[in-house]
JSON list of C-alpha atoms in Angstrom, two decimals:
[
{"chain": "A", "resi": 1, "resn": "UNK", "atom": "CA", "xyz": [0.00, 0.00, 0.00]},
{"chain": "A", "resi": 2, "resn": "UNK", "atom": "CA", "xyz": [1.55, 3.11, -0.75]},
{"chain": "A", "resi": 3, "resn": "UNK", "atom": "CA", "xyz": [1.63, 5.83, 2.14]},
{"chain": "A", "resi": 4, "resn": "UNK", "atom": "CA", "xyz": [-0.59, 8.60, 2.11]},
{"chain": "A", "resi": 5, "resn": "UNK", "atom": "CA", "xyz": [0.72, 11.80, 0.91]},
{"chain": "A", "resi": 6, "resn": "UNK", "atom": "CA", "xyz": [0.39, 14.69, 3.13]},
{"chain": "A", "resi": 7, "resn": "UNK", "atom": "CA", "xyz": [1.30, 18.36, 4.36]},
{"chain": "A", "resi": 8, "resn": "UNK", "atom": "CA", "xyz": [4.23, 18.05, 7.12]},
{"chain": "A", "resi": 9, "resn": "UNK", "atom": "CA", "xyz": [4.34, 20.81, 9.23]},
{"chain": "A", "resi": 10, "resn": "UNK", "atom": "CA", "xyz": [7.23, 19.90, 11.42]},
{"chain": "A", "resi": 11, "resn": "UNK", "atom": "CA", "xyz": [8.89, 22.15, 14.64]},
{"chain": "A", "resi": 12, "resn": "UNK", "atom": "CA", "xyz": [11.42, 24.35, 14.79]},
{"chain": "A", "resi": 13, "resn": "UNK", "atom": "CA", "xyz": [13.60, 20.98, 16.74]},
{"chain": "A", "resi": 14, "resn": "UNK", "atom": "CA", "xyz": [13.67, 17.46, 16.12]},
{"chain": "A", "resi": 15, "resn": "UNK", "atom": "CA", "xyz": [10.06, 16.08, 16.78]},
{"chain": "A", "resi": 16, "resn": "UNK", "atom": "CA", "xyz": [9.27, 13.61, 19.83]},
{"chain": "A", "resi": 17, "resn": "UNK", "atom": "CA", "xyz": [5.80, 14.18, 19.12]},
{"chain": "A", "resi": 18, "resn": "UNK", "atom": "CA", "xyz": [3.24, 13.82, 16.37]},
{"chain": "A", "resi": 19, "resn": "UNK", "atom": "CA", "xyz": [-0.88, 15.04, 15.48]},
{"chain": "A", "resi": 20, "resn": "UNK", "atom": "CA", "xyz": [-1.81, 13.03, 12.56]},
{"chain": "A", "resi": 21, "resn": "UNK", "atom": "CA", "xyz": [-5.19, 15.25, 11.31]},
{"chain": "A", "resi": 22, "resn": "UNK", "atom": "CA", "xyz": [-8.06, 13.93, 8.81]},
{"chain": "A", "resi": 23, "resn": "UNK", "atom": "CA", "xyz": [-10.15, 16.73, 6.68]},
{"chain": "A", "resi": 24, "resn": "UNK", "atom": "CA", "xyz": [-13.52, 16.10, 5.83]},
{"chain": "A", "resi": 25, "resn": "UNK", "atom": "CA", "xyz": [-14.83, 15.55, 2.24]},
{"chain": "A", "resi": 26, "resn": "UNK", "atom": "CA", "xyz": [-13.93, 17.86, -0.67]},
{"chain": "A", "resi": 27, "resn": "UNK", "atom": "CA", "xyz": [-11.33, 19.40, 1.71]},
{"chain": "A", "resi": 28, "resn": "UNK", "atom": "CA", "xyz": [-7.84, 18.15, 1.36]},
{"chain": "A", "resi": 29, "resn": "UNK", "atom": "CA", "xyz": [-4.36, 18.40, 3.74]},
{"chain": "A", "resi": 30, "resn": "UNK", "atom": "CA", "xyz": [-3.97, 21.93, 3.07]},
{"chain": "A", "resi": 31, "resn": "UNK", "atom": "CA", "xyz": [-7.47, 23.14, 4.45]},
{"chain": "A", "resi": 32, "resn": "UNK", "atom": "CA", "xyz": [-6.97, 22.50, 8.13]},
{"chain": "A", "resi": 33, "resn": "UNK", "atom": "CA", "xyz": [-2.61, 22.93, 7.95]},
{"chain": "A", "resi": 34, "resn": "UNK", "atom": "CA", "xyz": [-3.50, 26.69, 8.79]},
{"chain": "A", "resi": 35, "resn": "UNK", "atom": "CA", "xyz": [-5.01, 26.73, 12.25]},
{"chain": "A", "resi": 36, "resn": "UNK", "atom": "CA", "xyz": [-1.29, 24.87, 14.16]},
{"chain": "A", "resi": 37, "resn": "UNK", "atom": "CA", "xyz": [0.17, 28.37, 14.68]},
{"chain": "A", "resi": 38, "resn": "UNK", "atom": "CA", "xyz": [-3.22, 29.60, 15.77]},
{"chain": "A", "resi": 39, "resn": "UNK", "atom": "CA", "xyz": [-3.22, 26.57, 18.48]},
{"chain": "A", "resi": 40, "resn": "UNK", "atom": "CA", "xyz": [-0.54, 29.07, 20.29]},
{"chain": "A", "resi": 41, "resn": "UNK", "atom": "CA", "xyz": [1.43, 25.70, 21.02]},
{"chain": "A", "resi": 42, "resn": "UNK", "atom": "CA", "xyz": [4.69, 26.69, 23.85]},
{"chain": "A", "resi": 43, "resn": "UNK", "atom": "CA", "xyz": [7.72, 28.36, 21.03]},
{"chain": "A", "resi": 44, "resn": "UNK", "atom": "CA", "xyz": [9.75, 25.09, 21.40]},
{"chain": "A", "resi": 45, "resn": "UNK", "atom": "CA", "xyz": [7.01, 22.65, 21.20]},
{"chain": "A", "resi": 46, "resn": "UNK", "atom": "CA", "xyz": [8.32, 19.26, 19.28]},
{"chain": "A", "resi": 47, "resn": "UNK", "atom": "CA", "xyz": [5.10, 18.32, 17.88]},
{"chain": "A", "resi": 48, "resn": "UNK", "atom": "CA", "xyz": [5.25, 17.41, 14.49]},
{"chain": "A", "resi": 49, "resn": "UNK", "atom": "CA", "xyz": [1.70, 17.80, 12.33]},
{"chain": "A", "resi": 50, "resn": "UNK", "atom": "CA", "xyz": [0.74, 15.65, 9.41]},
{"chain": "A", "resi": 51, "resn": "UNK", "atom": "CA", "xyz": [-1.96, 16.60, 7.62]},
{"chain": "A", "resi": 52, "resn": "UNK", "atom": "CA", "xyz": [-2.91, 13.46, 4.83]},
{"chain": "A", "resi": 53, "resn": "UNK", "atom": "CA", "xyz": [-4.71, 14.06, 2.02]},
{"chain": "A", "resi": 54, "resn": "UNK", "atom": "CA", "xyz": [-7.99, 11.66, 1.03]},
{"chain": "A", "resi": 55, "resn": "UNK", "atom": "CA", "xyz": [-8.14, 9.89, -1.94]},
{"chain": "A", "resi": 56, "resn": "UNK", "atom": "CA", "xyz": [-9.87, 11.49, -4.68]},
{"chain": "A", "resi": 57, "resn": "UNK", "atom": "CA", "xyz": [-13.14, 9.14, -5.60]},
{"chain": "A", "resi": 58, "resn": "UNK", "atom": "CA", "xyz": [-16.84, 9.62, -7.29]},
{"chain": "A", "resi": 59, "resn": "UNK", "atom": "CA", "xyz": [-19.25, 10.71, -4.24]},
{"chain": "A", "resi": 60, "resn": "UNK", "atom": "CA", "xyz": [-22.32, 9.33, -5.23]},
{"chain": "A", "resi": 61, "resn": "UNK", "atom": "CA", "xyz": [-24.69, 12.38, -2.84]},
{"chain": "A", "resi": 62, "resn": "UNK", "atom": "CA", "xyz": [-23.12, 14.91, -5.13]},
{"chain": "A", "resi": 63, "resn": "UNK", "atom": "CA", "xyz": [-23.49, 13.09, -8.27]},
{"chain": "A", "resi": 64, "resn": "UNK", "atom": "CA", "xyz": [-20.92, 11.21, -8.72]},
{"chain": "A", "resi": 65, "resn": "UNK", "atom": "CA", "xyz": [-18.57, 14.03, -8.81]},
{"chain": "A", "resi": 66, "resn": "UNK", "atom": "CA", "xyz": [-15.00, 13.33, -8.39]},
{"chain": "A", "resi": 67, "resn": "UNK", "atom": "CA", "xyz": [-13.40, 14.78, -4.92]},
{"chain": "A", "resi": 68, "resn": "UNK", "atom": "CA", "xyz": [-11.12, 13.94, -2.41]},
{"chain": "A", "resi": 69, "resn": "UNK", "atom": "CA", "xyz": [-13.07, 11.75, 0.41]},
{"chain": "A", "resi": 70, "resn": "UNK", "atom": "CA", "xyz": [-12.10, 9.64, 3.09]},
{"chain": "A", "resi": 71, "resn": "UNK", "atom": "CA", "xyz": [-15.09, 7.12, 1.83]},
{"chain": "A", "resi": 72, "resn": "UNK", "atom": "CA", "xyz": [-18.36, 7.58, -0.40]},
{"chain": "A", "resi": 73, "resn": "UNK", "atom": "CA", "xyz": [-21.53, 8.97, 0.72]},
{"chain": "A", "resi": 74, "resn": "UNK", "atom": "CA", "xyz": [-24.44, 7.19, -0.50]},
{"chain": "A", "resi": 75, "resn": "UNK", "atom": "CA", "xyz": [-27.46, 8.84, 1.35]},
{"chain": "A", "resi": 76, "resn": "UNK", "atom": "CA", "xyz": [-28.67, 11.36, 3.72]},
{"chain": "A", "resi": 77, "resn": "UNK", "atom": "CA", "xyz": [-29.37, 8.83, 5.61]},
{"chain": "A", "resi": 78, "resn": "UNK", "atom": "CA", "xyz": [-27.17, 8.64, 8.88]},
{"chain": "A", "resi": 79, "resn": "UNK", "atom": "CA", "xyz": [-27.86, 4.40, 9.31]},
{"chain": "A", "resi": 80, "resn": "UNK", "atom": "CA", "xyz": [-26.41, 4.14, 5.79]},
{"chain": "A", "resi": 81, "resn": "UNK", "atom": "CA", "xyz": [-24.40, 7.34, 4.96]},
{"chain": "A", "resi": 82, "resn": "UNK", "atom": "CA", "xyz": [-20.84, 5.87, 4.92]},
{"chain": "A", "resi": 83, "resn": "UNK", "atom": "CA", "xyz": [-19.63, 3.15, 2.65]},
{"chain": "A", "resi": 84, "resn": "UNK", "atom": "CA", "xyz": [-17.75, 0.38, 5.15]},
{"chain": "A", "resi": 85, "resn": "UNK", "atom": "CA", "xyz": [-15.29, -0.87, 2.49]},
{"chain": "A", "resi": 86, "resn": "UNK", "atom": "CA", "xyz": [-14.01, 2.96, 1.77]},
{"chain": "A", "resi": 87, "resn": "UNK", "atom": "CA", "xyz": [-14.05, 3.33, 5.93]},
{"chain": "A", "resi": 88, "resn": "UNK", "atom": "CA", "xyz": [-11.96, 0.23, 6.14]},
{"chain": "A", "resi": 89, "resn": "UNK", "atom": "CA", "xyz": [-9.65, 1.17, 3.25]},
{"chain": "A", "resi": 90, "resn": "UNK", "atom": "CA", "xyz": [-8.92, 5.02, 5.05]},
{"chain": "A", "resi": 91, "resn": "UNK", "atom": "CA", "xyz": [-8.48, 3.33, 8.31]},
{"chain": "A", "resi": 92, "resn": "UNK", "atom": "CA", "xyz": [-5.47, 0.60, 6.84]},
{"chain": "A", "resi": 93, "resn": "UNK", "atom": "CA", "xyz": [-4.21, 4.00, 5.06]},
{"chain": "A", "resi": 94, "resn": "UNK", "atom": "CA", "xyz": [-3.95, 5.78, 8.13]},
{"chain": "A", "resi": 95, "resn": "UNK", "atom": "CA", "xyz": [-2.86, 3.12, 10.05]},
{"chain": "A", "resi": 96, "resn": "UNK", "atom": "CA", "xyz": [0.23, 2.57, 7.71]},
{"chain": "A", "resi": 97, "resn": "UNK", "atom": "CA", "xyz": [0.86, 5.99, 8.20]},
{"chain": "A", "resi": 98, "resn": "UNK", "atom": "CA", "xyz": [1.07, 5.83, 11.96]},
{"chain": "A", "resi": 99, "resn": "UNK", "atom": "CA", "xyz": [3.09, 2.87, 11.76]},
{"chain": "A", "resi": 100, "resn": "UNK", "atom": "CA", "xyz": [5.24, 4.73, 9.58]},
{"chain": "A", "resi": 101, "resn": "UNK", "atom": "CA", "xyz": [5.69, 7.42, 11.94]},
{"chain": "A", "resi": 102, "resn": "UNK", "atom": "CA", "xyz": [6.27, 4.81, 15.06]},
{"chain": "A", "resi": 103, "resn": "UNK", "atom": "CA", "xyz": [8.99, 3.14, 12.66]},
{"chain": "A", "resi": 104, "resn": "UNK", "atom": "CA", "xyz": [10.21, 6.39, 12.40]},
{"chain": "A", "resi": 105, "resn": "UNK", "atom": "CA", "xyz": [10.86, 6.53, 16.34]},
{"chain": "A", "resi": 106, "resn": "UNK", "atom": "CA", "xyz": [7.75, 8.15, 17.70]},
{"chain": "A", "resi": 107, "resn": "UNK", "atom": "CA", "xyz": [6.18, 5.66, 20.00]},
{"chain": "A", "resi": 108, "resn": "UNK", "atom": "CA", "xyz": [2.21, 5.64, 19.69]},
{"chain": "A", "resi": 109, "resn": "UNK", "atom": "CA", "xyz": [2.32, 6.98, 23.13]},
{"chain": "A", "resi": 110, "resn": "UNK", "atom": "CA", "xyz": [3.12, 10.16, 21.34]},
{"chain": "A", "resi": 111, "resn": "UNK", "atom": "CA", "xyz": [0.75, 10.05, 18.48]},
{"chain": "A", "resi": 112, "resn": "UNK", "atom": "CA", "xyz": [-2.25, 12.24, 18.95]},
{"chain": "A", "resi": 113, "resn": "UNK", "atom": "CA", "xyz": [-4.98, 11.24, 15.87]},
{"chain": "A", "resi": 114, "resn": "UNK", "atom": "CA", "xyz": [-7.28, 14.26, 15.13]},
{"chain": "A", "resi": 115, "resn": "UNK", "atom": "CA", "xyz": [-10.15, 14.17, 12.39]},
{"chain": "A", "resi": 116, "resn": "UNK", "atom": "CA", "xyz": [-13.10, 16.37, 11.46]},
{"chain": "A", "resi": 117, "resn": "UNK", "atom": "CA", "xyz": [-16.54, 15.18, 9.96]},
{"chain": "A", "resi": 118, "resn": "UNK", "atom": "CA", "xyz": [-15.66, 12.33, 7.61]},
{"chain": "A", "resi": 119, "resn": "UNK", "atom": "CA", "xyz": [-11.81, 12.77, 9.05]},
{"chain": "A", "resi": 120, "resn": "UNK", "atom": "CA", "xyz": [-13.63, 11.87, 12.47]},
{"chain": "A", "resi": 121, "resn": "UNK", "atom": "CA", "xyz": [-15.42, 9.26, 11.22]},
{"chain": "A", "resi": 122, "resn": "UNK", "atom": "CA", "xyz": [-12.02, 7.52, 10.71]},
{"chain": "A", "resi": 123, "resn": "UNK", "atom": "CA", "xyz": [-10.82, 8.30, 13.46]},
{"chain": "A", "resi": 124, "resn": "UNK", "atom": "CA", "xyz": [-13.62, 7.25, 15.71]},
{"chain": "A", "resi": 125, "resn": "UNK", "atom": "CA", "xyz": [-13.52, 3.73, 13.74]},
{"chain": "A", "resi": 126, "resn": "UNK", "atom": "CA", "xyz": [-9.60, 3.66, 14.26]},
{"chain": "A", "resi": 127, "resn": "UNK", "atom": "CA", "xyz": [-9.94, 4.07, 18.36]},
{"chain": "A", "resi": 128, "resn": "UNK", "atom": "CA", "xyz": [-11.91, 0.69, 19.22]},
{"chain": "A", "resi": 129, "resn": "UNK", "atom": "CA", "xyz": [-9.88, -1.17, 16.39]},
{"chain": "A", "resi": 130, "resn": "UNK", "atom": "CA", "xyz": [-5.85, -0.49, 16.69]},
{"chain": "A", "resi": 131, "resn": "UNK", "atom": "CA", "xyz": [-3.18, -2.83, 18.49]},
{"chain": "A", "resi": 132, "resn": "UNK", "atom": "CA", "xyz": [-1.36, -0.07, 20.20]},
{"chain": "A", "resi": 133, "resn": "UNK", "atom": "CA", "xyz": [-2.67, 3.03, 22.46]},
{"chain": "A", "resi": 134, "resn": "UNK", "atom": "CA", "xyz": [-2.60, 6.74, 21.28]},
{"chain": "A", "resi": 135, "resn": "UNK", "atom": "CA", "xyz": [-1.95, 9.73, 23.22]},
{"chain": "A", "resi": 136, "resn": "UNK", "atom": "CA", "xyz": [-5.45, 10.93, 22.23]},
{"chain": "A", "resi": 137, "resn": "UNK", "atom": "CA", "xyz": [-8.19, 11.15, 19.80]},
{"chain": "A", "resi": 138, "resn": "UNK", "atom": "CA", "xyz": [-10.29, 14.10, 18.82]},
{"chain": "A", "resi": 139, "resn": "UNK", "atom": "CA", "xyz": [-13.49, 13.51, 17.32]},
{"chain": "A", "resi": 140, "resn": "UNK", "atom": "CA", "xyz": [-14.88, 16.82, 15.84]},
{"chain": "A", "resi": 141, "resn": "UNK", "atom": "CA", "xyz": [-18.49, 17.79, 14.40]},
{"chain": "A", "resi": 142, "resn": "UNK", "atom": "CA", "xyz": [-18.38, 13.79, 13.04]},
{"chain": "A", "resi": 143, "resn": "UNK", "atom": "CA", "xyz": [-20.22, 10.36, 13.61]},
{"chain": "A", "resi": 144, "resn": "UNK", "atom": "CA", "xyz": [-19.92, 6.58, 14.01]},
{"chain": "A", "resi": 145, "resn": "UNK", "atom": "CA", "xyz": [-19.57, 4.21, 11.03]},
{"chain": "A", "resi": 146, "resn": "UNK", "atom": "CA", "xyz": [-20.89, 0.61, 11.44]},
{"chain": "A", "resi": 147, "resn": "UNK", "atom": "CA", "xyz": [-21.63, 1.60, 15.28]},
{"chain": "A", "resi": 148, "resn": "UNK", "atom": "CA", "xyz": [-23.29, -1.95, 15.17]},
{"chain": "A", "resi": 149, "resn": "UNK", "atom": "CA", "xyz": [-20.00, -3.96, 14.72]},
{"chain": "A", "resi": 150, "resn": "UNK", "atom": "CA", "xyz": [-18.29, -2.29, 17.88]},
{"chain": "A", "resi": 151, "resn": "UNK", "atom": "CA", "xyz": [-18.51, -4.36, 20.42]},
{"chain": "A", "resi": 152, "resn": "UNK", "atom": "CA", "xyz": [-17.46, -7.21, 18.76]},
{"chain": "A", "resi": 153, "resn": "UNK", "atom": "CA", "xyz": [-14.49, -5.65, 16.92]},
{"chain": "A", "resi": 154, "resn": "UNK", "atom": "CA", "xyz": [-12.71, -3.65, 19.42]},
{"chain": "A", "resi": 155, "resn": "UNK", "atom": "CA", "xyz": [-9.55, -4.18, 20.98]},
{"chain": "A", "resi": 156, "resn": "UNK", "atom": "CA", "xyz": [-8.83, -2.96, 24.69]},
{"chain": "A", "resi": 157, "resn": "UNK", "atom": "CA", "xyz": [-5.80, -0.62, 23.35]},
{"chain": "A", "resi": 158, "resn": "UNK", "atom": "CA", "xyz": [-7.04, 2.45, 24.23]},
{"chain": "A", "resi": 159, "resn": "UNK", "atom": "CA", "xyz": [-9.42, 2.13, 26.79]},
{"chain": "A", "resi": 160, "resn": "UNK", "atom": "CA", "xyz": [-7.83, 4.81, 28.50]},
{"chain": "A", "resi": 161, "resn": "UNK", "atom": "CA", "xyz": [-6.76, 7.36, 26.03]},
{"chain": "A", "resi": 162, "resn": "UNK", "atom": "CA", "xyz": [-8.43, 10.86, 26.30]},
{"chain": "A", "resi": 163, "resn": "UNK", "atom": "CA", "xyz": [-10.92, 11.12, 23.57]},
{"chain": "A", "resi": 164, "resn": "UNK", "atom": "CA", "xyz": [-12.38, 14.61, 22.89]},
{"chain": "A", "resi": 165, "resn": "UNK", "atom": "CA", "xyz": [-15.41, 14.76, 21.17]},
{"chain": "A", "resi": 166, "resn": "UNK", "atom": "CA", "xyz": [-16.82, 18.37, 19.76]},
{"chain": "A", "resi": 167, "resn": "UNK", "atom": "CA", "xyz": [-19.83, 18.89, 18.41]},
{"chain": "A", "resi": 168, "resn": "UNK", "atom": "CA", "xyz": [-21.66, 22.34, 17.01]},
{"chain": "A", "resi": 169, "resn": "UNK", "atom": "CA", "xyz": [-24.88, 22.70, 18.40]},
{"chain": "A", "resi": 170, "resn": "UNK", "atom": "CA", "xyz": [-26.27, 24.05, 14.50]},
{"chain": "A", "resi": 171, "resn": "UNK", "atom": "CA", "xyz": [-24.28, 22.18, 12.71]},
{"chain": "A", "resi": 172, "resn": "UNK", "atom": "CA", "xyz": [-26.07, 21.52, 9.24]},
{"chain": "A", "resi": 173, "resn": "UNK", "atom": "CA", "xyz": [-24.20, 18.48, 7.98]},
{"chain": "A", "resi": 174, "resn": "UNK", "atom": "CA", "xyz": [-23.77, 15.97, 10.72]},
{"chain": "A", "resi": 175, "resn": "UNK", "atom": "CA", "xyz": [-26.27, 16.11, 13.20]},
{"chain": "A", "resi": 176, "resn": "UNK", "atom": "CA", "xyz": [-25.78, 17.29, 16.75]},
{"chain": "A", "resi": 177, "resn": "UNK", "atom": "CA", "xyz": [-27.91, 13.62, 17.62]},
{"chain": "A", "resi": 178, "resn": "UNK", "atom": "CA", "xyz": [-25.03, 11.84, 15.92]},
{"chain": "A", "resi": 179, "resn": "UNK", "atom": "CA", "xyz": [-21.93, 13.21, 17.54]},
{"chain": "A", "resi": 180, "resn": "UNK", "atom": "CA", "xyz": [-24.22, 12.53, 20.53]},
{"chain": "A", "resi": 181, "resn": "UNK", "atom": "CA", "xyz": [-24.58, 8.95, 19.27]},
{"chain": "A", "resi": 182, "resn": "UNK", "atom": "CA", "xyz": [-21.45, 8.41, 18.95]},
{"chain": "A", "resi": 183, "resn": "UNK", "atom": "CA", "xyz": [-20.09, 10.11, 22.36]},
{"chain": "A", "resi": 184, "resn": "UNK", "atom": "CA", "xyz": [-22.43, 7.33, 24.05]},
{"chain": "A", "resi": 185, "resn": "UNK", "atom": "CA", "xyz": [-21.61, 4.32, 22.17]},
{"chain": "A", "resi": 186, "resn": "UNK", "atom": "CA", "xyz": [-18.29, 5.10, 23.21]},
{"chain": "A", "resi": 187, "resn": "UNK", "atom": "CA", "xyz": [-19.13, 5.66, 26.78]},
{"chain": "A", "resi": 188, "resn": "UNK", "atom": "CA", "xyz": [-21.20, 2.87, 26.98]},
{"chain": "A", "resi": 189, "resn": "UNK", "atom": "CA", "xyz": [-18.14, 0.63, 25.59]},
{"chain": "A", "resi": 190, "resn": "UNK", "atom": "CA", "xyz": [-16.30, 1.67, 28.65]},
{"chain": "A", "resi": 191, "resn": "UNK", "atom": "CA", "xyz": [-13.87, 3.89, 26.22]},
{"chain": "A", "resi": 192, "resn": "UNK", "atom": "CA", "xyz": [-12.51, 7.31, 28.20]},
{"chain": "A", "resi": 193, "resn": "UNK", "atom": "CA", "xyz": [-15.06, 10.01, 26.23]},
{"chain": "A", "resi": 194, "resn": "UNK", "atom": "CA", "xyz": [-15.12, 13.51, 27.00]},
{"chain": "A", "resi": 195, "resn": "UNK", "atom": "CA", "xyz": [-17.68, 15.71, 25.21]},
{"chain": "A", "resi": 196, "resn": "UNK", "atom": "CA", "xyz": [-17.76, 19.67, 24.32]},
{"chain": "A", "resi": 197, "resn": "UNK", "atom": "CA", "xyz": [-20.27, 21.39, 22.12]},
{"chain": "A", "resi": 198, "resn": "UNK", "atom": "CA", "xyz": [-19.85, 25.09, 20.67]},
{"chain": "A", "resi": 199, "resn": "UNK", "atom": "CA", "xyz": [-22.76, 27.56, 19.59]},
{"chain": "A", "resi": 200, "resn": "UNK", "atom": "CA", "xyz": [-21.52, 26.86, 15.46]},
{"chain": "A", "resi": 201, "resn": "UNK", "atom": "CA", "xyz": [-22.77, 24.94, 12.72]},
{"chain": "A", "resi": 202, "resn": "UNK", "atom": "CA", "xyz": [-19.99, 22.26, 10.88]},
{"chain": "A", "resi": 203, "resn": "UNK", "atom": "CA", "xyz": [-16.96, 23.94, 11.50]},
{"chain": "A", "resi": 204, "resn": "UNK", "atom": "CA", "xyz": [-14.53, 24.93, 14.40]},
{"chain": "A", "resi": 205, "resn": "UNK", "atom": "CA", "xyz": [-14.32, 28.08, 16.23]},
{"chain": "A", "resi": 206, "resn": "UNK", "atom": "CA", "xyz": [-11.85, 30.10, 18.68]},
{"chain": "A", "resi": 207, "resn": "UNK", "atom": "CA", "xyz": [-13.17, 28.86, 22.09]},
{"chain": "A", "resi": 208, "resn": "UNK", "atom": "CA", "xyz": [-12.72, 25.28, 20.55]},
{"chain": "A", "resi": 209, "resn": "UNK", "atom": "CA", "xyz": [-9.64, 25.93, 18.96]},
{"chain": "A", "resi": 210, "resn": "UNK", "atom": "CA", "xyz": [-8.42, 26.99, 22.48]},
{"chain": "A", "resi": 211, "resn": "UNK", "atom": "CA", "xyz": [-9.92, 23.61, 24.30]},
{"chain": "A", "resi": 212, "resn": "UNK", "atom": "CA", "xyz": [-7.72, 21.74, 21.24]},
{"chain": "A", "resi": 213, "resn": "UNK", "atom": "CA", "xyz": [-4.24, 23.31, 22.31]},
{"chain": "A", "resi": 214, "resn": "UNK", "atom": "CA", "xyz": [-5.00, 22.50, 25.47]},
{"chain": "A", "resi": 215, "resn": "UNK", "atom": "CA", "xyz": [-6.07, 18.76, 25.46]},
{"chain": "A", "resi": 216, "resn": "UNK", "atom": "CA", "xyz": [-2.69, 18.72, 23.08]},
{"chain": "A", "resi": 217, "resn": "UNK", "atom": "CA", "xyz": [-0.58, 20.10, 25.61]},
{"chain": "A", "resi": 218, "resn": "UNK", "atom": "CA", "xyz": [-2.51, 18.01, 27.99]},
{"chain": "A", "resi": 219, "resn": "UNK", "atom": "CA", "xyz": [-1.93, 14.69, 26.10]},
{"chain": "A", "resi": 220, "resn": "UNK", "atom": "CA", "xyz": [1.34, 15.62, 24.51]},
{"chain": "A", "resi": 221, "resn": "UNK", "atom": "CA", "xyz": [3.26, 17.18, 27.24]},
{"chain": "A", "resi": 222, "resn": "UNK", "atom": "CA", "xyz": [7.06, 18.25, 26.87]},
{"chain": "A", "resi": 223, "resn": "UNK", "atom": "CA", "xyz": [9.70, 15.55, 27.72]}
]
C-alpha cells in the first residue's frame, strides 16, 4: 500500500511528538494545515503535524462528482451514509501511516490522531480497532460508522486514552444527535469520552480551537 501523501508541518527541533489530522470531504491536507500556529502551542514545542490528504473518488450524494473523500456517501441517511469498504480502506491507510511514523521513532504513546466530519469518522472507527494506544483522539463535528459492529471488533488498546469529542450545536451536515450517538456508544463501551459542544454549525471556532491546544498540551506534554 503506498503511504498517504500529506502536508508536514514539522517544529522548529527534532520532533518527539506527532498530530496526525483527517479533513472532511472535498477538503484536502492543506485546508486544516493553517489553524497549528493559531493553536498558540509553547515556542519550542516538538510536535510534528501531518496533515494526509484523502483519496480522490466519485461521491455518489453529489453526483458522482470526483473529490477527495475519506469514503463515499451514499445517502442522507445517517444508518447508511458511509460506505464500510471505503471506511476500512482510510483506516489501513492511516494506520500505515502511523506505523510509519512509530517506525520512524515516535512511539504511539506520542501520536495524537485528530479528524473532522468524515476525518472523524475515521478516526472514531480507528480508536476501538488499533493494536497499540494513542496519546489521544479528537473527534470533531463527526459520527460513528458501522456503530453496530463495535462491540465485537474492538480491541482494549485504548481504553484509556483521552478522547475529545466536539460537536456544534447548528451544525447543518452531521447532526448534533449523531456526535451525541457516537459520544455514548463510546461511553457505553467503557472507552474514556469527554464531550464539548460550541454555539456553530460544521466547522470549528476560537473557544474550541483553544480547548484543542489544550487537550494537546494536555496529552502531549514536553519531555
Amino acid at each position: 500500500m503506498a503511504l498517504l501523501p500529506f502536508v508536514d508541518v514539522k517544529p522548529a527541533a527534532q520532533a518527539d511528538a506527532a498530530v496526525v489530522w483527517l479533513h472532511g470531504l472535498g477538503d484536502s491536507g492543506d485546508g486544516f494545515a493553517p489553524i497549528v500556529p493559531e493553536l498558540g502551542l509553547p515556542k519550542h514545542h516538538k510536535i510534528r503535524f501531518l496533515f494526509p490528504h484523502a483519496p480522490v473518488r466519485p461521491i455518489t450524494i453529489n453526483g458522482g462528482m470526483q473529490m477527495r473523500g475519506w469514503y463515499d456517501i451514499k445517502t442522507w441517511d445517517l444508518n447508511d451514509r458511509a460506505d464500510e469498504t471505503g471506511v476500512r480502506e482510510s483506516a489501513a491507510a492511516v494506520t500505515a501511516l502511523i506505523d510509519k511514523l512509530i517506525e520512524q521513532g515516535i512511539p504511539a504513546s506520542r501520536i495524537l490522531l485528530a479528524g473532522f466530519s468524515q476525518g472523524g469518522v475515521i478516526a472514531l472507527h480507528l480508536l476501538p480497532r488499533l493494536p497499540y494506544q494513542l496519546a489521544g483522539v479528537m473527534a470533531l463535528s463527526t459520527y460513528m460508522a458501522v456503530p453496530g459492529k463495535l462491540k465485537e471488533e474492538m480491541t482494549t488498546a485504548n481504553k484509556t486514552t483521552a478522547v475529545l469529542v466536539n460537536h456544534g450545536t447548528h451544525d447543518e451536515v452531521v447532526p448534533y444527535s449523531a456526535g451525541q450517538a457516537a459520544f455514548n456508544a463510546l461511553k457505553f463501551a467503557g472507552f474514556n469520552v469527554k464531550w464539548s459542544e460550541y454555539r456553530m454549525g460544521h466547522s470549528v471556532c476560537p473557544q474550541q480551537i483553544a480547548d484543542i491546544s489544550r487537550f494537546i498540551q494536555q496529552q502531549l506534554p514536553a519531555l
